[in-house]
mmCIF file of C-alpha atoms in Angstrom:
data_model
loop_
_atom_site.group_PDB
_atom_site.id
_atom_site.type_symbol
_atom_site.label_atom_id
_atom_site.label_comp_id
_atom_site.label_asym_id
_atom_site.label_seq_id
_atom_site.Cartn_x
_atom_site.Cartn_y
_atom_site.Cartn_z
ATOM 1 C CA UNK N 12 141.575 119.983 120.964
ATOM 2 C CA UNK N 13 141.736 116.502 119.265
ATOM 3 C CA UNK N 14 138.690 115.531 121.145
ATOM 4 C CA UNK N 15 136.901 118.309 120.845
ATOM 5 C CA UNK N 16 137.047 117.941 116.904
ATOM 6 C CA UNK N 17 136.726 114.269 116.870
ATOM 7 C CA UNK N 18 132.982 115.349 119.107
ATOM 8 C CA UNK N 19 131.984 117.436 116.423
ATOM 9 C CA UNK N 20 132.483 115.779 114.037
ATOM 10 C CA UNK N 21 131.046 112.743 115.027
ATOM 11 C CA UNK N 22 128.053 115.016 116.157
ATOM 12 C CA UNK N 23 127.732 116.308 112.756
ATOM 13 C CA UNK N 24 127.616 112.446 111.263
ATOM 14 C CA UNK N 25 124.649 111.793 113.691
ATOM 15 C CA UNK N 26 122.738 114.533 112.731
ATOM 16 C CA UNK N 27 123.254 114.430 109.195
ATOM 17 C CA UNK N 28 122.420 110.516 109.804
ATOM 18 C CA UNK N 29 118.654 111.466 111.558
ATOM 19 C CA UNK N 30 118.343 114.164 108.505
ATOM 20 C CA UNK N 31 118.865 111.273 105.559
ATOM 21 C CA UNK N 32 117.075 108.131 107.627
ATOM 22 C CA UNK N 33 113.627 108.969 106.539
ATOM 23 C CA UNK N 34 114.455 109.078 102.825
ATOM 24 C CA UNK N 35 116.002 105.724 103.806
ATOM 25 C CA UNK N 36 112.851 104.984 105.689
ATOM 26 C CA UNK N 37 110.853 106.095 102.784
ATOM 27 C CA UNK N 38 112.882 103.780 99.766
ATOM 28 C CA UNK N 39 112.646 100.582 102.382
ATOM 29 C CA UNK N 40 108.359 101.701 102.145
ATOM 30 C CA UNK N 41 108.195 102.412 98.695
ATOM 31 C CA UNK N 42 109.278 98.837 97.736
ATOM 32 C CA UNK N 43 106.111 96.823 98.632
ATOM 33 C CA UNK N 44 103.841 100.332 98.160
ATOM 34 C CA UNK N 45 105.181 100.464 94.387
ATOM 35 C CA UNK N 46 105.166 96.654 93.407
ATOM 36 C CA UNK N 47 101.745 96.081 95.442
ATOM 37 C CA UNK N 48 103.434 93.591 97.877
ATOM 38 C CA UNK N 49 100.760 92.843 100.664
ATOM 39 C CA UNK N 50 102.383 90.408 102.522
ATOM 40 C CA UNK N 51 105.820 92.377 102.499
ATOM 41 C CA UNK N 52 104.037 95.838 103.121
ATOM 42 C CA UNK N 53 102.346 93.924 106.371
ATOM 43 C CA UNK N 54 106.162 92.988 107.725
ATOM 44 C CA UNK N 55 106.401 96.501 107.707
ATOM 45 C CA UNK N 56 103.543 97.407 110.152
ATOM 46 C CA UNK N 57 103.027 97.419 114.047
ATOM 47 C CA UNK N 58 99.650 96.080 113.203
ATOM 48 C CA UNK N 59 97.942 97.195 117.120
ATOM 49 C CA UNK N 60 98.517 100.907 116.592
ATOM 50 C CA UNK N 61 98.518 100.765 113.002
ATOM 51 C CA UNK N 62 94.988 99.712 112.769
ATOM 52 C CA UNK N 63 94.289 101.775 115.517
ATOM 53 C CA UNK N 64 94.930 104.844 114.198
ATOM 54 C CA UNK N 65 93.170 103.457 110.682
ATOM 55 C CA UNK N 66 89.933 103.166 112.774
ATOM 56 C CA UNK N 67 90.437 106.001 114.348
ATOM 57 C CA UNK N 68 90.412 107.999 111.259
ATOM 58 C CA UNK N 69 87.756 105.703 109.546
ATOM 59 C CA UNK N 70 85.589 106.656 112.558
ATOM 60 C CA UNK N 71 86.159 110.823 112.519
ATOM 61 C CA UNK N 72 84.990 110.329 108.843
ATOM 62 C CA UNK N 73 81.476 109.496 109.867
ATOM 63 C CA UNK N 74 79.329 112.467 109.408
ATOM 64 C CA UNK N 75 77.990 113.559 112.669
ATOM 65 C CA UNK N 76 74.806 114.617 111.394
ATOM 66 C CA UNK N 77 73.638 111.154 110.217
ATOM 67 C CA UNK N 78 71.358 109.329 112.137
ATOM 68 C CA UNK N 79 71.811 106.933 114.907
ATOM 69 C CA UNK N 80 71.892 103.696 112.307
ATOM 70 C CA UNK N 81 73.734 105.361 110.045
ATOM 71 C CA UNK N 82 76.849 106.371 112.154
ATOM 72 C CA UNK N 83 76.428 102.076 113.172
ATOM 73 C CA UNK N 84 76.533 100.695 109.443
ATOM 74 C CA UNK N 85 79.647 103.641 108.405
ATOM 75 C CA UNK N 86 81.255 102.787 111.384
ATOM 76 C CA UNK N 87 80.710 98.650 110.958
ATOM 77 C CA UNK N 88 81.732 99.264 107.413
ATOM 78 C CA UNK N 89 84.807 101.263 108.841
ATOM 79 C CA UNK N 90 85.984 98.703 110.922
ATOM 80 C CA UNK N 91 85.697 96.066 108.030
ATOM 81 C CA UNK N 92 88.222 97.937 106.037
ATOM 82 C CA UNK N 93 90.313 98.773 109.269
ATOM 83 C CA UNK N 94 90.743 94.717 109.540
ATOM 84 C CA UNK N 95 91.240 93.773 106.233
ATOM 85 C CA UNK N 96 94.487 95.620 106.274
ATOM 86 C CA UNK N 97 95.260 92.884 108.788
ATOM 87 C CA UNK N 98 95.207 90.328 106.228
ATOM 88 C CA UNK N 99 97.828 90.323 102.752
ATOM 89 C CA UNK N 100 95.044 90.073 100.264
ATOM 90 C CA UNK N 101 93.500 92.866 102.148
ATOM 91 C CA UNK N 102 96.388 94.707 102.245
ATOM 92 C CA UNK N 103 96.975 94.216 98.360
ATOM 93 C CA UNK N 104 93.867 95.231 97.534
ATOM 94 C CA UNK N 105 94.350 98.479 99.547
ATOM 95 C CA UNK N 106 97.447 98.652 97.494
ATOM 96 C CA UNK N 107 96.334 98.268 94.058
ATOM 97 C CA UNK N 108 92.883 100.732 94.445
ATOM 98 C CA UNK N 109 95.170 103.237 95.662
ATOM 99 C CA UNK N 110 96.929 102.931 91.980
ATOM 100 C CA UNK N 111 100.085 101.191 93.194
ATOM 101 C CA UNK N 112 101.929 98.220 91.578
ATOM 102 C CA UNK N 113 103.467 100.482 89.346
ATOM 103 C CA UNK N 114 107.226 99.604 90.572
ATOM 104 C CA UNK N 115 109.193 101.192 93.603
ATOM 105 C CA UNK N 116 110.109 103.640 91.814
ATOM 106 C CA UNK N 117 106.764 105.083 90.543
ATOM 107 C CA UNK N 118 105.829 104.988 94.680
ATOM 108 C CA UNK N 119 108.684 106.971 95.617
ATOM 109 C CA UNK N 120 108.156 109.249 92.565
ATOM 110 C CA UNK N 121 104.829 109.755 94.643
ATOM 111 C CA UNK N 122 106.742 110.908 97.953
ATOM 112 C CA UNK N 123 105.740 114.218 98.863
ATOM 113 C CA UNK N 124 107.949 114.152 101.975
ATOM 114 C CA UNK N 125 109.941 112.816 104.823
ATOM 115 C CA UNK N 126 110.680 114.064 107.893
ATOM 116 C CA UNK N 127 111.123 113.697 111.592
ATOM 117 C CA UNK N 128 108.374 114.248 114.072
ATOM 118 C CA UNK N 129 110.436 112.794 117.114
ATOM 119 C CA UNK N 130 114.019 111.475 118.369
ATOM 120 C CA UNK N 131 112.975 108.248 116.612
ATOM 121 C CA UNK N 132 110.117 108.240 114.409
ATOM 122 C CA UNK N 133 109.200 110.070 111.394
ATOM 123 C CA UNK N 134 106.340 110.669 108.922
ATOM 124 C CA UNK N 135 106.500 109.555 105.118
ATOM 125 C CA UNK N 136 103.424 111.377 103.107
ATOM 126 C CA UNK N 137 102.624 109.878 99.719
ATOM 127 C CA UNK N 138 100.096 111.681 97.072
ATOM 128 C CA UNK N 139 100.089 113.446 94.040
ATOM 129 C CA UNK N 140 101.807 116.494 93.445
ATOM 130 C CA UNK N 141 99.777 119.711 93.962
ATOM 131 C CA UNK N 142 96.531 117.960 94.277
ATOM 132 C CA UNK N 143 94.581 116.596 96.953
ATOM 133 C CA UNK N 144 94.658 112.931 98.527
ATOM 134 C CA UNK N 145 97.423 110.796 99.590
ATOM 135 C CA UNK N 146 98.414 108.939 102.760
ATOM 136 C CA UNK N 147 101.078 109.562 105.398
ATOM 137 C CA UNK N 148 102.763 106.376 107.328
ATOM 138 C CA UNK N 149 104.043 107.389 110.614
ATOM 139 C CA UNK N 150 107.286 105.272 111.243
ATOM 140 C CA UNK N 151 108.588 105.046 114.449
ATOM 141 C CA UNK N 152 111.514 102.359 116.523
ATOM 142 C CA UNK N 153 110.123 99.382 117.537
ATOM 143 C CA UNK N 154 112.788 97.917 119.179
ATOM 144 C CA UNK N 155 113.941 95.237 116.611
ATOM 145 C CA UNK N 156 113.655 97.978 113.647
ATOM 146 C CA UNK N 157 111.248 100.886 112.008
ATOM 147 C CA UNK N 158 107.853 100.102 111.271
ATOM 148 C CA UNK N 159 104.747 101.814 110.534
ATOM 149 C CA UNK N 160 102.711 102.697 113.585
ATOM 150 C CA UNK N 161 100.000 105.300 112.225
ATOM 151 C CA UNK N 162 98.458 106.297 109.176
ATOM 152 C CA UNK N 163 96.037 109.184 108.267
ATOM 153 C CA UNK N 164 94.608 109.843 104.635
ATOM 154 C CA UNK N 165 95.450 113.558 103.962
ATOM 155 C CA UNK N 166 93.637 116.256 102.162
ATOM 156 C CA UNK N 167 90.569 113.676 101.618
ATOM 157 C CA UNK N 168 88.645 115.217 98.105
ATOM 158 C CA UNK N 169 85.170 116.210 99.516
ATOM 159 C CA UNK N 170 82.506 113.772 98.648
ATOM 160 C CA UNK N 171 81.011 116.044 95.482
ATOM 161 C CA UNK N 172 84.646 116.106 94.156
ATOM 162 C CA UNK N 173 85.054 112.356 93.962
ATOM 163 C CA UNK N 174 82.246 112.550 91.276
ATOM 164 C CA UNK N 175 78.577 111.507 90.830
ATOM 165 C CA UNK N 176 76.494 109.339 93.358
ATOM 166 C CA UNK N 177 74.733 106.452 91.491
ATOM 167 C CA UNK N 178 71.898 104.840 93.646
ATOM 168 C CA UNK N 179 70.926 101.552 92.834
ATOM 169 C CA UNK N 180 66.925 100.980 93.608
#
């Protein structure tokens, strides 16, 4: 009976473990998110399928209905800002347009959620409340410790939203 107990109950400590470990995930994020910390935020990243998945979302934002050397430049242009995230200035840059550097704090004031999507990886989603925009870092075990391995903009504003188009000529 003794080890039947002592299996719960360590049972229950796992799970409870796998419930809190993306809010743990998600303060150990927020740090270089909130004080705009490129170079930290970059030891936090599997940069192959990180900037992987960046293209690949970079890419499905190209209209289809734009012409041949249109899709070329969008998608040239996307896989400038895929690489810069490569680099800590980059990275910091990415940081402070997305209105970071407020503090840790202020970032994970901005968490929207955390929660498993596997045995061992999880998804942190970052925005404002009730409105549209944000990001999501999917976090997943690397072998030597979590670190991002995705990330997909969510609810991207429609193009009118974001406000007038000035042309220069």
């Amino acid at each position: 009976m003794v080890q039947v107990g002592l299996s719960v109950l360590a049972a229950a400590l796992l799970a409870a473990g796998w419930l809190v470990l993306p809010w743990l995930l998600a303060v150990r994020l927020s740090v270089p998110i909130g004080q705009g910390d490129g170079p930290a935020m970059l030891r936090q990243i599997d940069a192959p399928s990180t900037l992987a998945s960046l293209r690949a979302g970079l890419a499905a934002e190209v209209p289809e209905n734009e012409s041949a050397g249109a899709r070329r430049y969008l998608s040239a242009m996307a896989d400038r800002m895929a690489e810069s995230w490569a680099r800590p200035e980059g990275m910091a840059a990415w940081l402070g347009a997305r209105g970071r550097g407020d503090g840790p704090v202020a970032a994970l004031s901005s968490l929207r959620s955390a929660r498993a999507v596997g045995l061992a990886s999880f998804r942190l989603e970052y925005g404002p409340r009730h409105e549209q925009g944000g990001v999501a870092f999917d976090m997943a075990w690397q072998g030597d410790g979590f670190r991002v391995t995705g990330v997909r903009f969510l609810d991207a504003p429609p193009a009118a939203a974001a406000g007038p188009v000035v042309a220069m000529r």
